mmCIF file with all atom_site columns, C-alpha atoms in Angstrom:
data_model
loop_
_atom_site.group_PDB
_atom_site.id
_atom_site.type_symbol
_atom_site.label_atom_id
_atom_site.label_alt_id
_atom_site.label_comp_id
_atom_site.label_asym_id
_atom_site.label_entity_id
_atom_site.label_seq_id
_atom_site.pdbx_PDB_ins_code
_atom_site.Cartn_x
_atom_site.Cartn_y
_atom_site.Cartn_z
_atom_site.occupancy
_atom_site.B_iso_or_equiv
_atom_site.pdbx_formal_charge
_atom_site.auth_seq_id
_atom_site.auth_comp_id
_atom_site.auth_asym_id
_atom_site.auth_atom_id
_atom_site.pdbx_PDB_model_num
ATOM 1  C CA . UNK A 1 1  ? 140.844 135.806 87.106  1.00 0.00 ? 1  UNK A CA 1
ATOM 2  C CA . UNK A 1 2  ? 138.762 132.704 87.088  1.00 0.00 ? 2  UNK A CA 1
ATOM 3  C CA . UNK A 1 3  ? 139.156 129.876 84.462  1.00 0.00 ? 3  UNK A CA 1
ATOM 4  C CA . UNK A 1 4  ? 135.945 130.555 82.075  1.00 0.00 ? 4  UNK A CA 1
ATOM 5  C CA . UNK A 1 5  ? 136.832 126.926 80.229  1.00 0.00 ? 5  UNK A CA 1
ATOM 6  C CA . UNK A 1 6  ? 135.798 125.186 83.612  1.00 0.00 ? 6  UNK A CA 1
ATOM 7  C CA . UNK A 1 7  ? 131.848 123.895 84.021  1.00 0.00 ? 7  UNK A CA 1
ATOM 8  C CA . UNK A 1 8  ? 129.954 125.394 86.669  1.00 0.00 ? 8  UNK A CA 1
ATOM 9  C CA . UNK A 1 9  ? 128.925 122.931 89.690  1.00 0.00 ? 9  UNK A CA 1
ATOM 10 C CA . UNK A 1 10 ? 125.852 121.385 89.328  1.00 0.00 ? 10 UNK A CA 1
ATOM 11 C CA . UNK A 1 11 ? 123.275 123.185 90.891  1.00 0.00 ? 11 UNK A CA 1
ATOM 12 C CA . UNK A 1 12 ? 121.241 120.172 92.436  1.00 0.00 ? 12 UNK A CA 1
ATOM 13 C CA . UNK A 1 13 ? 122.691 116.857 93.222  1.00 0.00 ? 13 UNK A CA 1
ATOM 14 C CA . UNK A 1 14 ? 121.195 114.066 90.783  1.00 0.00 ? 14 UNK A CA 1
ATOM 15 C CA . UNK A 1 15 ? 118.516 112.268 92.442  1.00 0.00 ? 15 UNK A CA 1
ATOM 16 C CA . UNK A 1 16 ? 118.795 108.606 93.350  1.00 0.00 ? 16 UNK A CA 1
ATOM 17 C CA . UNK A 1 17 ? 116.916 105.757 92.248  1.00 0.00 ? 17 UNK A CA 1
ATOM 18 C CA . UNK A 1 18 ? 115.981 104.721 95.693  1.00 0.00 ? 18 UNK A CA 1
ATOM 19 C CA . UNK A 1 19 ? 114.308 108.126 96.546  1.00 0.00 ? 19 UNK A CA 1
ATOM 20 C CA . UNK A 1 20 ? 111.133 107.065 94.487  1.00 0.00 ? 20 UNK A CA 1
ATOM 21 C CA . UNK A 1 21 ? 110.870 104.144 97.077  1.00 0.00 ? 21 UNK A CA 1
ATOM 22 C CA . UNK A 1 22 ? 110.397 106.606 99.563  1.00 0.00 ? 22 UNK A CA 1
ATOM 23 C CA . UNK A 1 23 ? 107.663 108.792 97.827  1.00 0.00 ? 23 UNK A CA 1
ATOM 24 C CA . UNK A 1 24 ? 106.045 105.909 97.376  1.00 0.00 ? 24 UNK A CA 1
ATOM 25 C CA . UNK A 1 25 ? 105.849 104.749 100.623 1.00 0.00 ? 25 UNK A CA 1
ATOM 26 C CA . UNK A 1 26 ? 104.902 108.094 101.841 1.00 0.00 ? 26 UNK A CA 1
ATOM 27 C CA . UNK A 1 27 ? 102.134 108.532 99.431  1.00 0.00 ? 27 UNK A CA 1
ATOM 28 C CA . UNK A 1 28 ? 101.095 104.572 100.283 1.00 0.00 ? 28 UNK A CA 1
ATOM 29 C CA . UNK A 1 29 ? 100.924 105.506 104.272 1.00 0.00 ? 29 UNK A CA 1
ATOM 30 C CA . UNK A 1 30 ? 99.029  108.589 103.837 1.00 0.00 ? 30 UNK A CA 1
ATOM 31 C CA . UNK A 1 31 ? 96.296  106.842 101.681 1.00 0.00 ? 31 UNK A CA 1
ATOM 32 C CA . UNK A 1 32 ? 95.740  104.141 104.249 1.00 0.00 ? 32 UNK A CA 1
ATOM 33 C CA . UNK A 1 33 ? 95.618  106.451 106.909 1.00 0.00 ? 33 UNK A CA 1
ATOM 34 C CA . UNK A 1 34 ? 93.087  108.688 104.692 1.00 0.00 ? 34 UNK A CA 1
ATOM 35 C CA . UNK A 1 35 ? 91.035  105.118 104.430 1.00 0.00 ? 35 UNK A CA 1
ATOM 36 C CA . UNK A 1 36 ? 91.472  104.686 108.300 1.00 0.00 ? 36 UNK A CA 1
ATOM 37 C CA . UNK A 1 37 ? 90.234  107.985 109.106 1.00 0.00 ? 37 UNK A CA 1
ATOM 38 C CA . UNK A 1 38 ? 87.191  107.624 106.836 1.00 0.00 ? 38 UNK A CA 1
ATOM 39 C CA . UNK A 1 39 ? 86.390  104.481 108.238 1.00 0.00 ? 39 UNK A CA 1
ATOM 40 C CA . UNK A 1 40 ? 85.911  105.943 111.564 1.00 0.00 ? 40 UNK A CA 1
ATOM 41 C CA . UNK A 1 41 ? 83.899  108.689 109.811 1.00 0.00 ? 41 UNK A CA 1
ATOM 42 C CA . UNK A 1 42 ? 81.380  106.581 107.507 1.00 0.00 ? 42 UNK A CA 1
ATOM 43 C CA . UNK A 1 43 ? 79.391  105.823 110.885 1.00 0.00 ? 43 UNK A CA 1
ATOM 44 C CA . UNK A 1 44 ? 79.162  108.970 112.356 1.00 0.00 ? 44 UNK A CA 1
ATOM 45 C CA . UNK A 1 45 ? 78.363  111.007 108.755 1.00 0.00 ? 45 UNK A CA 1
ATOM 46 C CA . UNK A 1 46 ? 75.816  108.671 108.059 1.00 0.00 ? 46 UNK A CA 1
ATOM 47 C CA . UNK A 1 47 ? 73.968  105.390 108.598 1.00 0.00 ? 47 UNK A CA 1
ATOM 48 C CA . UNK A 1 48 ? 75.664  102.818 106.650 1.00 0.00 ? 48 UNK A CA 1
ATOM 49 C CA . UNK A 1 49 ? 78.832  100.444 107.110 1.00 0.00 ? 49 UNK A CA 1
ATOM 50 C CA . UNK A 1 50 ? 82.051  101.573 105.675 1.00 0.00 ? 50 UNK A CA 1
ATOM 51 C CA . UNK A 1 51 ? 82.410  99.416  101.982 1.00 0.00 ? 51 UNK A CA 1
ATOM 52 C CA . UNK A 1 52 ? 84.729  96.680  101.617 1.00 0.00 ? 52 UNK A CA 1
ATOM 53 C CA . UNK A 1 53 ? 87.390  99.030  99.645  1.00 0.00 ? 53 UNK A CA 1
ATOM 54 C CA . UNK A 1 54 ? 88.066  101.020 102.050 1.00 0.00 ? 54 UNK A CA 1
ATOM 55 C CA . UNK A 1 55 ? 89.388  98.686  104.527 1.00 0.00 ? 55 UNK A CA 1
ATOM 56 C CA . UNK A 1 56 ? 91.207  97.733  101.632 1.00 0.00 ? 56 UNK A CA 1
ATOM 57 C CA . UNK A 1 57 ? 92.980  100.980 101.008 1.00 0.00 ? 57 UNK A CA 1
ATOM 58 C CA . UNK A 1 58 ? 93.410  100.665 104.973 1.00 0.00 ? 58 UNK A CA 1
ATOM 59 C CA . UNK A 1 59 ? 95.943  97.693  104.307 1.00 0.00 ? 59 UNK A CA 1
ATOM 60 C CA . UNK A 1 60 ? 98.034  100.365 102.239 1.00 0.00 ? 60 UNK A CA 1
ATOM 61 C CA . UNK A 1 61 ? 99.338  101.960 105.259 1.00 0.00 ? 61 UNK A CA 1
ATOM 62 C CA . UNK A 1 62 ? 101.250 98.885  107.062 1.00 0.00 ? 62 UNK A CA 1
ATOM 63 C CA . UNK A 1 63 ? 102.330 98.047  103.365 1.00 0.00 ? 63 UNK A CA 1
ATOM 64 C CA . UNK A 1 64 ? 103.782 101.868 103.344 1.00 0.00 ? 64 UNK A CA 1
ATOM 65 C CA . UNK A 1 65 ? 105.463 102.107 106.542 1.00 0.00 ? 65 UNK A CA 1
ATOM 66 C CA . UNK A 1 66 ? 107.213 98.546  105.559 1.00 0.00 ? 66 UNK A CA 1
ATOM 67 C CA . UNK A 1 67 ? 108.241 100.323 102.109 1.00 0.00 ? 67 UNK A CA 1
ATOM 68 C CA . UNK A 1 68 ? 109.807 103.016 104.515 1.00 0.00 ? 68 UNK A CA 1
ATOM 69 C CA . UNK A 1 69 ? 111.604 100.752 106.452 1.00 0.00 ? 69 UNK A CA 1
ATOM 70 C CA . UNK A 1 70 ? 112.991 98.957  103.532 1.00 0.00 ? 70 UNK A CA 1
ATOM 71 C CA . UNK A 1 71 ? 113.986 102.400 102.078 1.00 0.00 ? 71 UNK A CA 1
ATOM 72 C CA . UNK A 1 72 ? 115.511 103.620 105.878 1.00 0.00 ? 72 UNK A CA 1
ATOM 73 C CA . UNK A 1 73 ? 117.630 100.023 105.673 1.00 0.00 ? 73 UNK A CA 1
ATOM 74 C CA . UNK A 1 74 ? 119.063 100.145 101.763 1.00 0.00 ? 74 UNK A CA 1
ATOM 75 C CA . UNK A 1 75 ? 119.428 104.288 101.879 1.00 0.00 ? 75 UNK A CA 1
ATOM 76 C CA . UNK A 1 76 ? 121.867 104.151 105.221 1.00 0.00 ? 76 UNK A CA 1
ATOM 77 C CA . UNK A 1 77 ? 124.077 101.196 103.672 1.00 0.00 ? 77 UNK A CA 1
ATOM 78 C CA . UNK A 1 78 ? 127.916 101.691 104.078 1.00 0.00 ? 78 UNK A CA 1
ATOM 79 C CA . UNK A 1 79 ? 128.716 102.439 100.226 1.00 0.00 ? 79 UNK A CA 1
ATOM 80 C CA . UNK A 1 80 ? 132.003 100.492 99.973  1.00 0.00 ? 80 UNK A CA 1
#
């Protein structure tokens, strides 16, 4: 018979503050390469030059994949 004073396991494992470093660069990359793509697309769908924002938003994807790499180094530190 099992001990019925003893807490069941936790079901998930708690979540890290680090891991919101990496949704953040995920979401970060995927808008600049949504910006990228419709830069390529402004010319072909119609007439005009692609506006100044969305080569901005197009900076968000180098900024994202350094976010990842900062995540990639602190996440597979030795824990001491």
């Amino acid at each position: 018979m099992t001990n019925p004073s003893t807490p069941p396991p936790p079901s998930r494992s708690p979540r890290r503050a680090g891991d919101r470093l990496l949704y953040v660069a995920l979401g970060l990359f995927a808008i600049g390469l949504l910006a990228i793509v419709a830069i390529f697309l402004t010319p072909i769908l119609s007439d005009s030059d692609p506006g100044l924002w969305l080569y901005l938003l197009a900076m968000l994807a180098p900024l994202g994949f350094l976010c990842a790499v900062v995540f990639a180094l602190w996440s597979g530190r030795r824990s001491r």
